Short mmCIF file of C-alpha atoms in Angstrom, two decimals:
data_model
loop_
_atom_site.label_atom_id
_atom_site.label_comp_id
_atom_site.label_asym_id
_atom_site.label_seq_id
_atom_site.Cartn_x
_atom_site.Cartn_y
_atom_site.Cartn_z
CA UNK A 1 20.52 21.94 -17.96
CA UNK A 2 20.33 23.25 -21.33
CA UNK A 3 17.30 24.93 -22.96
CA UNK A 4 16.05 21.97 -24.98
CA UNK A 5 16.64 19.39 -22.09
CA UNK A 6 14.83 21.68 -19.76
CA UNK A 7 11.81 21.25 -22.67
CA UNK A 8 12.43 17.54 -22.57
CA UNK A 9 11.84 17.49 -19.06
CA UNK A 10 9.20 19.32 -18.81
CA UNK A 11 7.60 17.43 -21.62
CA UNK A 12 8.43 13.73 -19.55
CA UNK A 13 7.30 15.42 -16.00
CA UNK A 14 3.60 16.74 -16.55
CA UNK A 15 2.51 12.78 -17.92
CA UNK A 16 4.51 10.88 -15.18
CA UNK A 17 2.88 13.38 -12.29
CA UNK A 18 -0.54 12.61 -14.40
CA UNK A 19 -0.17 8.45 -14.48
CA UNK A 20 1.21 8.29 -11.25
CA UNK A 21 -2.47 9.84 -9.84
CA UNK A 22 -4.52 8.51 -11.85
CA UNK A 23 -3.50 4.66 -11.16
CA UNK A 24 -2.85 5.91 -7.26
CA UNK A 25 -6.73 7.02 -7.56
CA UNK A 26 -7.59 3.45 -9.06
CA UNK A 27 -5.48 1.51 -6.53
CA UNK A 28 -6.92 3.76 -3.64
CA UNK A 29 -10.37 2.99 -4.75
CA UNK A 30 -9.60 -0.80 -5.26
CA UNK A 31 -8.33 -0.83 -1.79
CA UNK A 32 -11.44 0.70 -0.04
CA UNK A 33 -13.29 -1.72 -1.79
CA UNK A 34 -11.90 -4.14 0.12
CA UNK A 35 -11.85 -2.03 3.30
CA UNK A 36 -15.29 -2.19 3.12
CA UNK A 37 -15.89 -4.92 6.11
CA UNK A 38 -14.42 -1.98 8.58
CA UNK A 39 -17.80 -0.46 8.63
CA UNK A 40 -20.19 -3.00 7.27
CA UNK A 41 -18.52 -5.82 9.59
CA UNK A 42 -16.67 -4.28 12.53
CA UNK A 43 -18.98 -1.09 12.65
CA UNK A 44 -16.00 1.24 12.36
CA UNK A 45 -16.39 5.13 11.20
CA UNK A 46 -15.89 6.51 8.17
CA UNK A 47 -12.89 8.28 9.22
CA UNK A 48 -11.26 5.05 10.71
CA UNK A 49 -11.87 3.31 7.04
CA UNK A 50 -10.41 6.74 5.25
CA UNK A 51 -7.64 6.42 7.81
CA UNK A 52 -6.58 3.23 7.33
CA UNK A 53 -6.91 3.65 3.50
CA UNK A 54 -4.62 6.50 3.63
CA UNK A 55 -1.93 4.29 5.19
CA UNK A 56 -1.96 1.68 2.69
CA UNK A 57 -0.54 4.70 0.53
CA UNK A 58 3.43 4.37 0.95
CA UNK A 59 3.65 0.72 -0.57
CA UNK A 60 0.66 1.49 -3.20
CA UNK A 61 2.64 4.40 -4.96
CA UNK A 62 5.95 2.03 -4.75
CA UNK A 63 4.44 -0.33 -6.70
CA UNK A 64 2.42 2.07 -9.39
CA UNK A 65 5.22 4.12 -9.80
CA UNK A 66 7.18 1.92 -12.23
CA UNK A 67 4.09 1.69 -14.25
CA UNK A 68 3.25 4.96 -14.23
CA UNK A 69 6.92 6.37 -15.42
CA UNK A 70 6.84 3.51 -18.20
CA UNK A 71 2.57 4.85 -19.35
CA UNK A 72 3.86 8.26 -19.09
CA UNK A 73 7.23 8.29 -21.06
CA UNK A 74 5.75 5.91 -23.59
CA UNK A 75 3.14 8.84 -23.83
CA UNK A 76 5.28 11.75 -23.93
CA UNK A 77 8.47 10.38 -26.32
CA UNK A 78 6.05 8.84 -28.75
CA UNK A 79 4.38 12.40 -29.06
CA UNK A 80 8.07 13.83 -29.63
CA UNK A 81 9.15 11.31 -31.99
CA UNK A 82 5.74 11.36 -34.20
CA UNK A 83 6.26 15.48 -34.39
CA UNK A 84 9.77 15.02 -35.03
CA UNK A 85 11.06 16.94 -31.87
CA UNK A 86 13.75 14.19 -31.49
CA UNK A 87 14.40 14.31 -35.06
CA UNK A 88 15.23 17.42 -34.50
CA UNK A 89 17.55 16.89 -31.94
CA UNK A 90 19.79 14.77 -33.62
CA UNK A 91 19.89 16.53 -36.52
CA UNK A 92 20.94 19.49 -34.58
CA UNK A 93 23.95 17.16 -33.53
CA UNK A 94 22.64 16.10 -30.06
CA UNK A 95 24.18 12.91 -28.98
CA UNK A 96 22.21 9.99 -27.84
CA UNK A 97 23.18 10.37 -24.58
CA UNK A 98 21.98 14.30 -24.90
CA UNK A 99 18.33 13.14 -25.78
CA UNK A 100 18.16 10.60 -23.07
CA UNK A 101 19.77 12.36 -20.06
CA UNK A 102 15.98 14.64 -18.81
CA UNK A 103 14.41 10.91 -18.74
CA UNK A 104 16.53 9.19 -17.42
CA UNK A 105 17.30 11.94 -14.71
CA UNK A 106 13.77 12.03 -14.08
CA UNK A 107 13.89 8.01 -14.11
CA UNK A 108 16.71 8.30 -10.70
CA UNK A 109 14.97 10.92 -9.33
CA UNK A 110 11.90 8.90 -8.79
CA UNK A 111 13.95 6.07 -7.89
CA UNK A 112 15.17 8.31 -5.32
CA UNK A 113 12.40 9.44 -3.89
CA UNK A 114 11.03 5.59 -3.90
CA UNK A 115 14.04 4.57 -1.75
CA UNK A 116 12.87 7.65 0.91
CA UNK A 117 9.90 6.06 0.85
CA UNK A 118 10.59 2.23 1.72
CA UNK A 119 12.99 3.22 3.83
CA UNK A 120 11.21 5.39 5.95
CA UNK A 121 7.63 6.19 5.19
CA UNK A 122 6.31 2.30 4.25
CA UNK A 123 7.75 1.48 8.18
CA UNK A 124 6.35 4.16 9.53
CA UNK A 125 2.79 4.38 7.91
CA UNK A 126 2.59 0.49 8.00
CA UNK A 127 3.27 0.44 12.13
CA UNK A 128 0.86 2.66 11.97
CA UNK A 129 -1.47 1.02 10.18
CA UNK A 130 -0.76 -2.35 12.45
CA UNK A 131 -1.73 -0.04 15.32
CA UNK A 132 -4.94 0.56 13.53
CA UNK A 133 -5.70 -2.36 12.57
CA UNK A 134 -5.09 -3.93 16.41
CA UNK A 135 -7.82 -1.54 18.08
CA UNK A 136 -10.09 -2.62 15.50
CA UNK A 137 -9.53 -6.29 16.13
CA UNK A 138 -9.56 -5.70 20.01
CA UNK A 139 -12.79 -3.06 19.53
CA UNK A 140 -14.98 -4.55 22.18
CA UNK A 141 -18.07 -2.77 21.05
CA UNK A 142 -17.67 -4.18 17.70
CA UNK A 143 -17.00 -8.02 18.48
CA UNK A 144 -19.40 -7.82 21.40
CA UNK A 145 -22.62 -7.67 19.80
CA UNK A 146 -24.28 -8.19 15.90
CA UNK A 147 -27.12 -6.26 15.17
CA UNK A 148 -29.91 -8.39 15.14
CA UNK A 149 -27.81 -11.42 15.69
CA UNK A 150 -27.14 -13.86 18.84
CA UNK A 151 -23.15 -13.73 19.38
CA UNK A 152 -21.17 -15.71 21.89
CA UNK A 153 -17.60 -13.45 22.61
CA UNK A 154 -16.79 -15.83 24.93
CA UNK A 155 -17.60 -19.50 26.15
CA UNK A 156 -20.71 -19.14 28.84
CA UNK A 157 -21.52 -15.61 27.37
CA UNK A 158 -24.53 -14.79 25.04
CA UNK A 159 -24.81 -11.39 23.86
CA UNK A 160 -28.01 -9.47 21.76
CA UNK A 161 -28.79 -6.47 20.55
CA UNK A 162 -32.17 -5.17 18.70
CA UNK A 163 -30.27 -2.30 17.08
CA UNK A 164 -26.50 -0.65 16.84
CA UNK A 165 -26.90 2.94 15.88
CA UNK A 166 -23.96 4.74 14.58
CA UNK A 167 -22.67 6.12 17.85
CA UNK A 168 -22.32 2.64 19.02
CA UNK A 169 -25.87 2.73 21.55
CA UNK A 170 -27.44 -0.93 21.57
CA UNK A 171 -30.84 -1.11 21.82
CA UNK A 172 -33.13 -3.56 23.44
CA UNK A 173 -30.41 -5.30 24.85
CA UNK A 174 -29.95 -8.96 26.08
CA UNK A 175 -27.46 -10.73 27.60
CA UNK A 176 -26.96 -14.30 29.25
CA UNK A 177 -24.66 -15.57 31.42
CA UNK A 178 -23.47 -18.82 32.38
CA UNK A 179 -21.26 -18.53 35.79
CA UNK A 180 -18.42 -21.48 36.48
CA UNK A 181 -20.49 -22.52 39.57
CA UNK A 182 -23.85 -23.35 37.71
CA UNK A 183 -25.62 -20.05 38.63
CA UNK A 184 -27.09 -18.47 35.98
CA UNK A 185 -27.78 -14.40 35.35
CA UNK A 186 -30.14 -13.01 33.01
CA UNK A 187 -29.95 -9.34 31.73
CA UNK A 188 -32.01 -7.34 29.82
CA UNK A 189 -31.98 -3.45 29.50
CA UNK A 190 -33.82 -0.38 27.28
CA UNK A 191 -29.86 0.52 25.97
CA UNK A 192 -26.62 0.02 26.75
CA UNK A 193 -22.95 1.70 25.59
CA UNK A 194 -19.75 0.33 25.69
CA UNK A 195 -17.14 2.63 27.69
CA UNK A 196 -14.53 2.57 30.26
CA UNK A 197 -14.99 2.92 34.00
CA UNK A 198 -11.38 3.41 36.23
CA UNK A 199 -9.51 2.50 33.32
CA UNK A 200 -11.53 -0.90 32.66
CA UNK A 201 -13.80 -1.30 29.64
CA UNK A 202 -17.46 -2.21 31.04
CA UNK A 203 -21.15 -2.13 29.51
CA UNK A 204 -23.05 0.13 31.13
CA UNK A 205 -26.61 -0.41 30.75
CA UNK A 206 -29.42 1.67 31.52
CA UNK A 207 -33.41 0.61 32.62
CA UNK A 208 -33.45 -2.72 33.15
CA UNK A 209 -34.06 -6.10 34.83
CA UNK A 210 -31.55 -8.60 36.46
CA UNK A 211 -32.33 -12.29 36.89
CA UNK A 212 -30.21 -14.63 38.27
CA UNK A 213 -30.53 -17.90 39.08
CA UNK A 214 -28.04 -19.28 41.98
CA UNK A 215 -26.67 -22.71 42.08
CA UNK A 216 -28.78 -23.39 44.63
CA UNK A 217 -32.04 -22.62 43.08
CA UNK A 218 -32.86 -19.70 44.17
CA UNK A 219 -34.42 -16.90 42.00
CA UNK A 220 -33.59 -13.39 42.26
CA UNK A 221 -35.05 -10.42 40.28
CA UNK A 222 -34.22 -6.73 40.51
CA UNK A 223 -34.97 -3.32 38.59
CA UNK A 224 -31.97 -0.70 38.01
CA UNK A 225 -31.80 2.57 36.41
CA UNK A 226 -28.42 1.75 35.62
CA UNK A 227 -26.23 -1.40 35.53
CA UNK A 228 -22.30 -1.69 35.05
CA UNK A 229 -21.38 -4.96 33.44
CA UNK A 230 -17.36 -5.71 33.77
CA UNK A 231 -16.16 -6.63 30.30
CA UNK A 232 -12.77 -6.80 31.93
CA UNK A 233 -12.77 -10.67 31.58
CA UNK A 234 -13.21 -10.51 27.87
CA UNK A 235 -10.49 -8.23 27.15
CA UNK A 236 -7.37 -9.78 25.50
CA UNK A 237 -4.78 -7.85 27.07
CA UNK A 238 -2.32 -10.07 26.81
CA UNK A 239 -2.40 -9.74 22.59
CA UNK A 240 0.57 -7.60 21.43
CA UNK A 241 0.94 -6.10 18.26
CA UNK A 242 3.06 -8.31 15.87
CA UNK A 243 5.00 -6.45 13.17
CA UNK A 244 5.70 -8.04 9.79
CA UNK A 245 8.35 -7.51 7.33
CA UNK A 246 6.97 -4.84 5.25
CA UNK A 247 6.26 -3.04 8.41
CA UNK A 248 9.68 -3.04 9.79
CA UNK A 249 12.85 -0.26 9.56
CA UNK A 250 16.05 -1.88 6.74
CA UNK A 251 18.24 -2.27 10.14
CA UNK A 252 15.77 -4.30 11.80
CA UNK A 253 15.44 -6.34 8.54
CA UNK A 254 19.23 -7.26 7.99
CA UNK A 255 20.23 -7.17 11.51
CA UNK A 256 17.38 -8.73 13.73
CA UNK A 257 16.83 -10.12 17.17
CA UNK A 258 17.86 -13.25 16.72
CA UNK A 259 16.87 -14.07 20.80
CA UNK A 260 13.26 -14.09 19.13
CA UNK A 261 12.03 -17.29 17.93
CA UNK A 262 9.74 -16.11 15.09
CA UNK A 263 12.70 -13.91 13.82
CA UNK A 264 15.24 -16.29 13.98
CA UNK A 265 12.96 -18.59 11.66
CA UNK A 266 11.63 -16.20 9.49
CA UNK A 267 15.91 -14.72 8.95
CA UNK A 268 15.16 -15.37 5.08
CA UNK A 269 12.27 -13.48 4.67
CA UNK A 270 13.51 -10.25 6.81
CA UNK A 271 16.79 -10.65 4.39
CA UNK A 272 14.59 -10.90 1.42
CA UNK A 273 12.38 -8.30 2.29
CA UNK A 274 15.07 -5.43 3.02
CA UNK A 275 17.16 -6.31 -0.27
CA UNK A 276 13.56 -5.75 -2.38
CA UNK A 277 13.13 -2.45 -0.38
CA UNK A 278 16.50 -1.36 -1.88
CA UNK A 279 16.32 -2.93 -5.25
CA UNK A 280 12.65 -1.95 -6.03
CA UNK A 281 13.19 1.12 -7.06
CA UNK A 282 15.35 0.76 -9.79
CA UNK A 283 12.79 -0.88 -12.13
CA UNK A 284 11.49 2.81 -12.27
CA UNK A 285 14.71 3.53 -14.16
CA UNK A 286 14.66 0.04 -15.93
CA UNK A 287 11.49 1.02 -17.08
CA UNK A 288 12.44 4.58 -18.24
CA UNK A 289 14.74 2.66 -20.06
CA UNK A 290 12.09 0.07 -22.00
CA UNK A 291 10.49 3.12 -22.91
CA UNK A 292 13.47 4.87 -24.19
CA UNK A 293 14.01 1.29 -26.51
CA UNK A 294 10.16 1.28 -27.52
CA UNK A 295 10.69 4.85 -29.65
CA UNK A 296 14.36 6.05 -30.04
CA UNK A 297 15.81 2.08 -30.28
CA UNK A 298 14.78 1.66 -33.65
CA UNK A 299 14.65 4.23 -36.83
CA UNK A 300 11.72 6.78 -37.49
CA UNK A 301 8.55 5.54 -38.38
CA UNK A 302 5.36 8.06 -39.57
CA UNK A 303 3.16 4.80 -39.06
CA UNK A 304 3.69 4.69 -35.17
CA UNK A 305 5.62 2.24 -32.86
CA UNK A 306 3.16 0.37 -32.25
CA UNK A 307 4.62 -3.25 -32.50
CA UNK A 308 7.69 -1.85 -30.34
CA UNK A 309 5.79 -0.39 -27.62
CA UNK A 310 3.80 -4.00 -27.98
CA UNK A 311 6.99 -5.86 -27.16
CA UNK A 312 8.46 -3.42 -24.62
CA UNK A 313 5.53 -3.70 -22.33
CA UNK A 314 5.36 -7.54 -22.24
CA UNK A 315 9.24 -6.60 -21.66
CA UNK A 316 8.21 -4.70 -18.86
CA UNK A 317 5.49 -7.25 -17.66
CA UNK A 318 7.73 -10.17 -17.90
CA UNK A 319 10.72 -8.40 -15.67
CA UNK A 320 8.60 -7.08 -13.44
CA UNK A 321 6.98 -10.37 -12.75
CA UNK A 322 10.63 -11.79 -12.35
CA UNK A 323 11.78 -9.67 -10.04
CA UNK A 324 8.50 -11.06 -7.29
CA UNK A 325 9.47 -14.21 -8.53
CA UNK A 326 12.94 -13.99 -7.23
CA UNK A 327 11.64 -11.65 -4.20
CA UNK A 328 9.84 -14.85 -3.37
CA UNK A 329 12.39 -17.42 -3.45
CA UNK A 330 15.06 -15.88 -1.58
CA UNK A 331 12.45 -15.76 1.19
CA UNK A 332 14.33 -19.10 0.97
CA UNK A 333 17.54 -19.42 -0.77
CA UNK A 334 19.83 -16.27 0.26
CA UNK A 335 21.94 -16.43 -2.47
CA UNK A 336 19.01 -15.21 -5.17
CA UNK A 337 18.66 -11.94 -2.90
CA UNK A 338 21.82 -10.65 -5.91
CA UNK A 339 19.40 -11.29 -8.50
CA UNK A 340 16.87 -8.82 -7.23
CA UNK A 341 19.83 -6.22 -7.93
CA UNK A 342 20.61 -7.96 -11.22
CA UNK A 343 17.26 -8.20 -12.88
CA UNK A 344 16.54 -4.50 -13.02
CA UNK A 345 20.26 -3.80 -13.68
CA UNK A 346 20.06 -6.29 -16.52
CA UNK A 347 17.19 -4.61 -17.96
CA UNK A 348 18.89 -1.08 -18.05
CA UNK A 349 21.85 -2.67 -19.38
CA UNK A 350 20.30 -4.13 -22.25
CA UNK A 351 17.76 -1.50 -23.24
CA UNK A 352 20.76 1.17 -22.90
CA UNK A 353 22.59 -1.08 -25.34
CA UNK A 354 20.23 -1.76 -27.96
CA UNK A 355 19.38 2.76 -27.62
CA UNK A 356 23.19 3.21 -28.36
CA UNK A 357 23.61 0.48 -30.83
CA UNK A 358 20.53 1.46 -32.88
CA UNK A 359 20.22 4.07 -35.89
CA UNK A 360 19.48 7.22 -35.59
CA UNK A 361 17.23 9.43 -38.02
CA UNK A 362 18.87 12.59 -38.69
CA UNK A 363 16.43 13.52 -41.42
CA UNK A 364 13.49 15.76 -41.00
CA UNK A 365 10.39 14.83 -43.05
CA UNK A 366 9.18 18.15 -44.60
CA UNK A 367 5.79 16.76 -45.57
CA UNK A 368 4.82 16.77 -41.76
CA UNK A 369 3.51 19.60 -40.16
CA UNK A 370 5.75 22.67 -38.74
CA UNK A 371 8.38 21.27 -36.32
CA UNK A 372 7.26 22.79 -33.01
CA UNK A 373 10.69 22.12 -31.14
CA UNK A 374 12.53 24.65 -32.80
CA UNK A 375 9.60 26.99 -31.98
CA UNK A 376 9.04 26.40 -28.70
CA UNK A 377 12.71 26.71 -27.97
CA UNK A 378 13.32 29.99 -29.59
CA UNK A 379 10.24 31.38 -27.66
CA UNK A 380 11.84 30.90 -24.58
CA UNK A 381 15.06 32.26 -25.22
#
């Protein structure tokens, strides 16, 4: 590239890199918000909640990035335009096409790089994340027992703890249990941890007592140091992971297993869901190209663009919002997957058009300060 689209660039670059972490930062925090119950609820530890936070990452940036190219050129080419830099430009005898080319080759290249990522990192941080997600759901030491509370994990089974500290030691410990035959056993113990014994996740519980009552009515009470309790029974091990669309691979999405029952019904929304993995990232350069409209689609104006930025955002609002609607109804009709190609292609069509179609200003106002342009370019030469 030349000199001056190298300073275009450069000038597009720094605000897009800026947007793109600042709303990353916002969505991130949003998202632990909400990922809150993993340690108020399910007891898990901070680096579990951070972890699973993290992984959420892939398909956050995918959608800010759009938004954030769109904040950040309106940003950058409405400070150029105001100074006169593009002025400038086309008075030097820079074609429209000249001006446009460092955006919208920053526009693909994001695109680009937004494709990598729903191709391969969103699968691959979201199995992940299902992974995650499972152990917490299957966390025995976490569904077993509520602080404070009186839980039931499983029909016959009563469960209390005093206190959870944040190793996962229960004090003050009691548990009931209700056998299939009528007998009855009572446990109580000082504290009690959650482990594994020969590959087999069991309570072990330290100073305690042991009542049971037999069917037959007979009572019998011991003392132990220390007391394994099988939690074997209450294991699911028959749960398998399930893996949803967003968190499968394109070829499983357009070519699955159609043996499977909930893939062969569900055919619609795997199609749907690999054709918006592909067509997604072109609204970054659909939106490159609202901004482009917003300040070099109509003539000069020292009072600001304010009205045309106005409009290109609801623009950008209204195709964005298209594009789930049609994401979401070819999760049912087929045929509508060609319109999530043909709404962001439609966009850059039109905003291209009405960029080449417009007016140019070719005319530097000299009552404005300095053009720095001219300046800046010289001083790299």
């Amino acid at each position: 590239m030349r000199l001056i689209d190298r300073y275009l660039l450069r000038q597009l670059l720094g605000p897009v890199a800026l947007a793109t972490l600042a709303l990353t930062a916002v969505a991130l925090l949003s998202q632990s918000l909400a990922g809150l119950d993993l340690i108020v609820n399910q007891r898990q530890s901070a680096l579990v909640f951070l972890k699973i936070t993290l992984l959420y990452m892939p398909q956050l940036i995918n959608l800010i990035l759009p938004i954030a190219v769109f904040v950040a050129a309106l940003v950058a080419l409405n400070r150029l335009h105001t100074e006169q830099e593009i002025v400038v430009c086309f008075a030097g005898g820079m074609s429209r096409w000249r001006v446009i080319s460092p955006a919208i080759r920053l526009a693909c290249t994001v695109a680009f790089l937004a494709l990598l990522m729903n191709i391969f990192v969103q699968p691959l941080s979201f199995r992940a994340l299902r992974q995650e997600l499972f152990e917490v759901r299957t966390d025995l030491a976490a569904t077993l027992v509520r602080e404070g509370e009186f839980t039931e994990p499983s029909p016959g089974l009563t469960v209390y703890a005093q206190s959870v500290d944040g190793q996962g030691n229960l004090r003050n410990l009691f548990i009931h249990q209700i056998k299939p035959d009528g007998a009855t056993t009572t446990y109580t113990a000082d504290e009690g941890r959650v482990g594994r014994a020969q590959g087999r996740p069991v309570l072990l519980m330290k100073h305690g007592t042991n009542q049971e009552f037999s069917s037959r009515g007979v009572l019998n009470y011991l003392t132990f140091d220390e007391y394994i309790f099988d939690l074997a029974p209450l294991a699911r091990a028959d749960e398998l992971i399930h893996y949803k669309p967003s968190d499968r691979y394109l070829h499983e999405l357009f070519f699955p297993d159609l043996q499977q029952d909930w893939e062969r019904r569900n055919r619609l929304q795997l199609l749907a869901e690999g054709n918006a993995r592909i067509a997604s990232p072109l609204y970054n350069i659909a939106f490159m190209a609202l901004a482009l409209n917003a300040i070099i689609g109509g003539g000069f104006s020292r009072l600001g663009y304010g009205r045309r930025i106005a409009a290109m955002g609801a623009a950008a609002a209204g195709v964005r919002l298209v594009g789930f609607l049609v994401q979401s109804g070819a999760e049912d009709e087929a045929w509508l997957n060609v319109l999530q190609y043909l709404v962001p292609l439609a966009t850059i069509w039109v905003a291209l058009a009405q960029i080449f179609r417009g007016k140019v200003n070719r005319y530097i106002d000299i009552t404005k300060r300095p053009v720095q342009l001219v300046g800046r370019a010289e001083a790299r030469a």
